[in-house]
Amino acid sequence: MFILKKSTQVRNTLLDSMVQWVGVPPPQDLPGMEQEAFQRLQNELDAACIKAATVLLDRLRLQPLDGSTGTDSGMAISRLFAKYLNFFVNAMERTSLFDVRTFFPSLDRHLH
């Protein structure tokens, strides 16, 4: 992970891809039991994405992936911040408290 922490561009690219994995709805044609299994797996993926994104965002300097500069760069960075904030909010809303405790056991003492 040390090498990955040093690569700002790679971390930004990974985050950009990862935010698309959270909250994927199940296919409409799945039977009830398969929909439940899909939802359980999606919850696990959401929780894993929260954990991975937390590590990737630690001290990350946000940079636009499209190569914007100047004023456009500032706007692109603001959009990235909003995108990642929405990612966390949506993922946390979708992930049950049990799943969050599984991936972040240190939160237990703050939730009681």
JSON list of C-alpha atoms in Angstrom, two decimals:
[
{"chain": "A", "resi": 1, "resn": "MET", "atom": "CA", "xyz": [0.00, 0.00, 0.00]},
{"chain": "A", "resi": 2, "resn": "PHE", "atom": "CA", "xyz": [2.98, 2.33, 0.52]},
{"chain": "A", "resi": 3, "resn": "ILE", "atom": "CA", "xyz": [3.56, 2.68, -3.23]},
{"chain": "A", "resi": 4, "resn": "LEU", "atom": "CA", "xyz": [-0.12, 3.29, -3.88]},
{"chain": "A", "resi": 5, "resn": "LYS", "atom": "CA", "xyz": [-0.25, 6.03, -1.23]},
{"chain": "A", "resi": 6, "resn": "LYS", "atom": "CA", "xyz": [2.44, 7.92, -3.14]},
{"chain": "A", "resi": 7, "resn": "SER", "atom": "CA", "xyz": [0.64, 7.86, -6.49]},
{"chain": "A", "resi": 8, "resn": "THR", "atom": "CA", "xyz": [-1.93, 10.64, -6.44]},
{"chain": "A", "resi": 9, "resn": "GLN", "atom": "CA", "xyz": [-3.09, 10.05, -10.01]},
{"chain": "A", "resi": 10, "resn": "VAL", "atom": "CA", "xyz": [-3.63, 6.31, -9.46]},
{"chain": "A", "resi": 11, "resn": "ARG", "atom": "CA", "xyz": [-5.52, 6.92, -6.22]},
{"chain": "A", "resi": 12, "resn": "ASN", "atom": "CA", "xyz": [-7.76, 9.52, -7.88]},
{"chain": "A", "resi": 13, "resn": "THR", "atom": "CA", "xyz": [-8.44, 7.13, -10.77]},
{"chain": "A", "resi": 14, "resn": "LEU", "atom": "CA", "xyz": [-9.25, 4.22, -8.42]},
{"chain": "A", "resi": 15, "resn": "LEU", "atom": "CA", "xyz": [-11.65, 6.38, -6.42]},
{"chain": "A", "resi": 16, "resn": "ASP", "atom": "CA", "xyz": [-13.35, 7.58, -9.57]},
{"chain": "A", "resi": 17, "resn": "SER", "atom": "CA", "xyz": [-14.01, 3.96, -10.58]},
{"chain": "A", "resi": 18, "resn": "MET", "atom": "CA", "xyz": [-14.94, 2.78, -7.10]},
{"chain": "A", "resi": 19, "resn": "VAL", "atom": "CA", "xyz": [-17.75, 5.29, -6.56]},
{"chain": "A", "resi": 20, "resn": "GLN", "atom": "CA", "xyz": [-19.66, 3.65, -9.41]},
{"chain": "A", "resi": 21, "resn": "TRP", "atom": "CA", "xyz": [-19.75, 0.30, -7.60]},
{"chain": "A", "resi": 22, "resn": "VAL", "atom": "CA", "xyz": [-21.85, 1.50, -4.66]},
{"chain": "A", "resi": 23, "resn": "GLY", "atom": "CA", "xyz": [-25.60, 1.04, -4.70]},
{"chain": "A", "resi": 24, "resn": "VAL", "atom": "CA", "xyz": [-25.96, -0.94, -7.91]},
{"chain": "A", "resi": 25, "resn": "PRO", "atom": "CA", "xyz": [-29.61, -2.06, -8.04]},
{"chain": "A", "resi": 26, "resn": "PRO", "atom": "CA", "xyz": [-30.35, -5.75, -8.59]},
{"chain": "A", "resi": 27, "resn": "PRO", "atom": "CA", "xyz": [-31.51, -6.84, -12.04]},
{"chain": "A", "resi": 28, "resn": "GLN", "atom": "CA", "xyz": [-35.30, -6.72, -12.31]},
{"chain": "A", "resi": 29, "resn": "ASP", "atom": "CA", "xyz": [-35.67, -10.35, -13.39]},
{"chain": "A", "resi": 30, "resn": "LEU", "atom": "CA", "xyz": [-34.01, -12.00, -10.37]},
{"chain": "A", "resi": 31, "resn": "PRO", "atom": "CA", "xyz": [-36.16, -14.32, -8.24]},
{"chain": "A", "resi": 32, "resn": "GLY", "atom": "CA", "xyz": [-36.76, -13.24, -4.62]},
{"chain": "A", "resi": 33, "resn": "MET", "atom": "CA", "xyz": [-34.05, -15.41, -3.04]},
{"chain": "A", "resi": 34, "resn": "GLU", "atom": "CA", "xyz": [-31.47, -14.30, -5.59]},
{"chain": "A", "resi": 35, "resn": "GLN", "atom": "CA", "xyz": [-32.42, -10.66, -5.06]},
{"chain": "A", "resi": 36, "resn": "GLU", "atom": "CA", "xyz": [-31.80, -11.10, -1.33]},
{"chain": "A", "resi": 37, "resn": "ALA", "atom": "CA", "xyz": [-28.41, -12.69, -2.04]},
{"chain": "A", "resi": 38, "resn": "PHE", "atom": "CA", "xyz": [-27.57, -9.91, -4.50]},
{"chain": "A", "resi": 39, "resn": "GLN", "atom": "CA", "xyz": [-28.53, -7.28, -1.93]},
{"chain": "A", "resi": 40, "resn": "ARG", "atom": "CA", "xyz": [-26.40, -8.94, 0.76]},
{"chain": "A", "resi": 41, "resn": "LEU", "atom": "CA", "xyz": [-23.40, -9.04, -1.59]},
{"chain": "A", "resi": 42, "resn": "GLN", "atom": "CA", "xyz": [-24.02, -5.43, -2.64]},
{"chain": "A", "resi": 43, "resn": "ASN", "atom": "CA", "xyz": [-24.07, -4.39, 1.03]},
{"chain": "A", "resi": 44, "resn": "GLU", "atom": "CA", "xyz": [-20.75, -6.15, 1.57]},
{"chain": "A", "resi": 45, "resn": "LEU", "atom": "CA", "xyz": [-19.31, -4.44, -1.51]},
{"chain": "A", "resi": 46, "resn": "ASP", "atom": "CA", "xyz": [-20.60, -1.05, -0.30]},
{"chain": "A", "resi": 47, "resn": "ALA", "atom": "CA", "xyz": [-18.95, -1.54, 3.09]},
{"chain": "A", "resi": 48, "resn": "ALA", "atom": "CA", "xyz": [-15.68, -2.69, 1.48]},
{"chain": "A", "resi": 49, "resn": "CYS", "atom": "CA", "xyz": [-15.74, 0.36, -0.81]},
{"chain": "A", "resi": 50, "resn": "ILE", "atom": "CA", "xyz": [-16.22, 2.65, 2.18]},
{"chain": "A", "resi": 51, "resn": "LYS", "atom": "CA", "xyz": [-13.20, 1.10, 3.87]},
{"chain": "A", "resi": 52, "resn": "ALA", "atom": "CA", "xyz": [-11.02, 1.21, 0.73]},
{"chain": "A", "resi": 53, "resn": "ALA", "atom": "CA", "xyz": [-12.07, 4.77, -0.13]},
{"chain": "A", "resi": 54, "resn": "THR", "atom": "CA", "xyz": [-11.21, 5.89, 3.41]},
{"chain": "A", "resi": 55, "resn": "VAL", "atom": "CA", "xyz": [-7.66, 4.61, 2.94]},
{"chain": "A", "resi": 56, "resn": "LEU", "atom": "CA", "xyz": [-7.35, 6.04, -0.57]},
{"chain": "A", "resi": 57, "resn": "LEU", "atom": "CA", "xyz": [-8.66, 9.48, 0.46]},
{"chain": "A", "resi": 58, "resn": "ASP", "atom": "CA", "xyz": [-6.32, 9.79, 3.45]},
{"chain": "A", "resi": 59, "resn": "ARG", "atom": "CA", "xyz": [-4.25, 12.92, 2.71]},
{"chain": "A", "resi": 60, "resn": "LEU", "atom": "CA", "xyz": [-5.09, 12.66, -0.99]},
{"chain": "A", "resi": 61, "resn": "ARG", "atom": "CA", "xyz": [-4.67, 15.80, -3.02]},
{"chain": "A", "resi": 62, "resn": "LEU", "atom": "CA", "xyz": [-7.72, 15.85, -5.27]},
{"chain": "A", "resi": 63, "resn": "GLN", "atom": "CA", "xyz": [-6.85, 16.50, -8.89]},
{"chain": "A", "resi": 64, "resn": "PRO", "atom": "CA", "xyz": [-9.07, 16.60, -11.94]},
{"chain": "A", "resi": 65, "resn": "LEU", "atom": "CA", "xyz": [-8.78, 13.49, -14.08]},
{"chain": "A", "resi": 66, "resn": "ASP", "atom": "CA", "xyz": [-9.42, 15.43, -17.27]},
{"chain": "A", "resi": 67, "resn": "GLY", "atom": "CA", "xyz": [-6.25, 17.56, -17.01]},
{"chain": "A", "resi": 68, "resn": "SER", "atom": "CA", "xyz": [-8.09, 20.83, -16.29]},
{"chain": "A", "resi": 69, "resn": "THR", "atom": "CA", "xyz": [-6.03, 23.83, -15.17]},
{"chain": "A", "resi": 70, "resn": "GLY", "atom": "CA", "xyz": [-6.70, 27.23, -13.62]},
{"chain": "A", "resi": 71, "resn": "THR", "atom": "CA", "xyz": [-10.29, 28.12, -12.76]},
{"chain": "A", "resi": 72, "resn": "ASP", "atom": "CA", "xyz": [-11.55, 24.98, -14.50]},
{"chain": "A", "resi": 73, "resn": "SER", "atom": "CA", "xyz": [-9.29, 22.94, -12.21]},
{"chain": "A", "resi": 74, "resn": "GLY", "atom": "CA", "xyz": [-10.82, 24.52, -9.11]},
{"chain": "A", "resi": 75, "resn": "MET", "atom": "CA", "xyz": [-14.31, 23.72, -10.34]},
{"chain": "A", "resi": 76, "resn": "ALA", "atom": "CA", "xyz": [-13.30, 20.15, -11.21]},
{"chain": "A", "resi": 77, "resn": "ILE", "atom": "CA", "xyz": [-11.81, 19.67, -7.75]},
{"chain": "A", "resi": 78, "resn": "SER", "atom": "CA", "xyz": [-15.02, 21.01, -6.16]},
{"chain": "A", "resi": 79, "resn": "ARG", "atom": "CA", "xyz": [-17.04, 18.54, -8.23]},
{"chain": "A", "resi": 80, "resn": "LEU", "atom": "CA", "xyz": [-14.73, 15.70, -7.14]},
{"chain": "A", "resi": 81, "resn": "PHE", "atom": "CA", "xyz": [-15.16, 16.67, -3.49]},
{"chain": "A", "resi": 82, "resn": "ALA", "atom": "CA", "xyz": [-18.95, 16.70, -3.89]},
{"chain": "A", "resi": 83, "resn": "LYS", "atom": "CA", "xyz": [-18.82, 13.38, -5.76]},
{"chain": "A", "resi": 84, "resn": "TYR", "atom": "CA", "xyz": [-16.80, 11.68, -3.01]},
{"chain": "A", "resi": 85, "resn": "LEU", "atom": "CA", "xyz": [-18.93, 13.18, -0.25]},
{"chain": "A", "resi": 86, "resn": "ASN", "atom": "CA", "xyz": [-22.09, 11.91, -1.98]},
{"chain": "A", "resi": 87, "resn": "PHE", "atom": "CA", "xyz": [-20.38, 8.54, -2.40]},
{"chain": "A", "resi": 88, "resn": "PHE", "atom": "CA", "xyz": [-19.82, 8.27, 1.36]},
{"chain": "A", "resi": 89, "resn": "VAL", "atom": "CA", "xyz": [-23.30, 9.48, 2.25]},
{"chain": "A", "resi": 90, "resn": "ASN", "atom": "CA", "xyz": [-25.00, 7.09, -0.20]},
{"chain": "A", "resi": 91, "resn": "ALA", "atom": "CA", "xyz": [-22.81, 4.15, 0.80]},
{"chain": "A", "resi": 92, "resn": "MET", "atom": "CA", "xyz": [-23.40, 4.76, 4.51]},
{"chain": "A", "resi": 93, "resn": "GLU", "atom": "CA", "xyz": [-27.16, 5.07, 3.98]},
{"chain": "A", "resi": 94, "resn": "ARG", "atom": "CA", "xyz": [-27.24, 1.78, 2.07]},
{"chain": "A", "resi": 95, "resn": "THR", "atom": "CA", "xyz": [-24.97, -0.14, 4.42]},
{"chain": "A", "resi": 96, "resn": "SER", "atom": "CA", "xyz": [-26.58, -1.46, 7.56]},
{"chain": "A", "resi": 97, "resn": "LEU", "atom": "CA", "xyz": [-25.14, -0.62, 10.97]},
{"chain": "A", "resi": 98, "resn": "PHE", "atom": "CA", "xyz": [-24.13, -4.28, 11.32]},
{"chain": "A", "resi": 99, "resn": "ASP", "atom": "CA", "xyz": [-22.06, -4.13, 8.12]},
{"chain": "A", "resi": 100, "resn": "VAL", "atom": "CA", "xyz": [-20.40, -0.89, 9.18]},
{"chain": "A", "resi": 101, "resn": "ARG", "atom": "CA", "xyz": [-19.48, -2.40, 12.56]},
{"chain": "A", "resi": 102, "resn": "THR", "atom": "CA", "xyz": [-18.03, -5.44, 10.80]},
{"chain": "A", "resi": 103, "resn": "PHE", "atom": "CA", "xyz": [-15.64, -3.29, 8.77]},
{"chain": "A", "resi": 104, "resn": "PHE", "atom": "CA", "xyz": [-15.03, -0.59, 11.40]},
{"chain": "A", "resi": 105, "resn": "PRO", "atom": "CA", "xyz": [-15.01, -2.31, 14.82]},
{"chain": "A", "resi": 106, "resn": "SER", "atom": "CA", "xyz": [-13.55, 0.80, 16.45]},
{"chain": "A", "resi": 107, "resn": "LEU", "atom": "CA", "xyz": [-16.88, 2.60, 15.80]},
{"chain": "A", "resi": 108, "resn": "ASP", "atom": "CA", "xyz": [-18.61, 0.33, 18.33]},
{"chain": "A", "resi": 109, "resn": "ARG", "atom": "CA", "xyz": [-17.43, 2.41, 21.27]},
{"chain": "A", "resi": 110, "resn": "HIS", "atom": "CA", "xyz": [-18.76, 5.60, 19.63]},
{"chain": "A", "resi": 111, "resn": "LEU", "atom": "CA", "xyz": [-22.18, 4.14, 18.82]},
{"chain": "A", "resi": 112, "resn": "HIS", "atom": "CA", "xyz": [-23.13, 3.20, 22.38]}
]
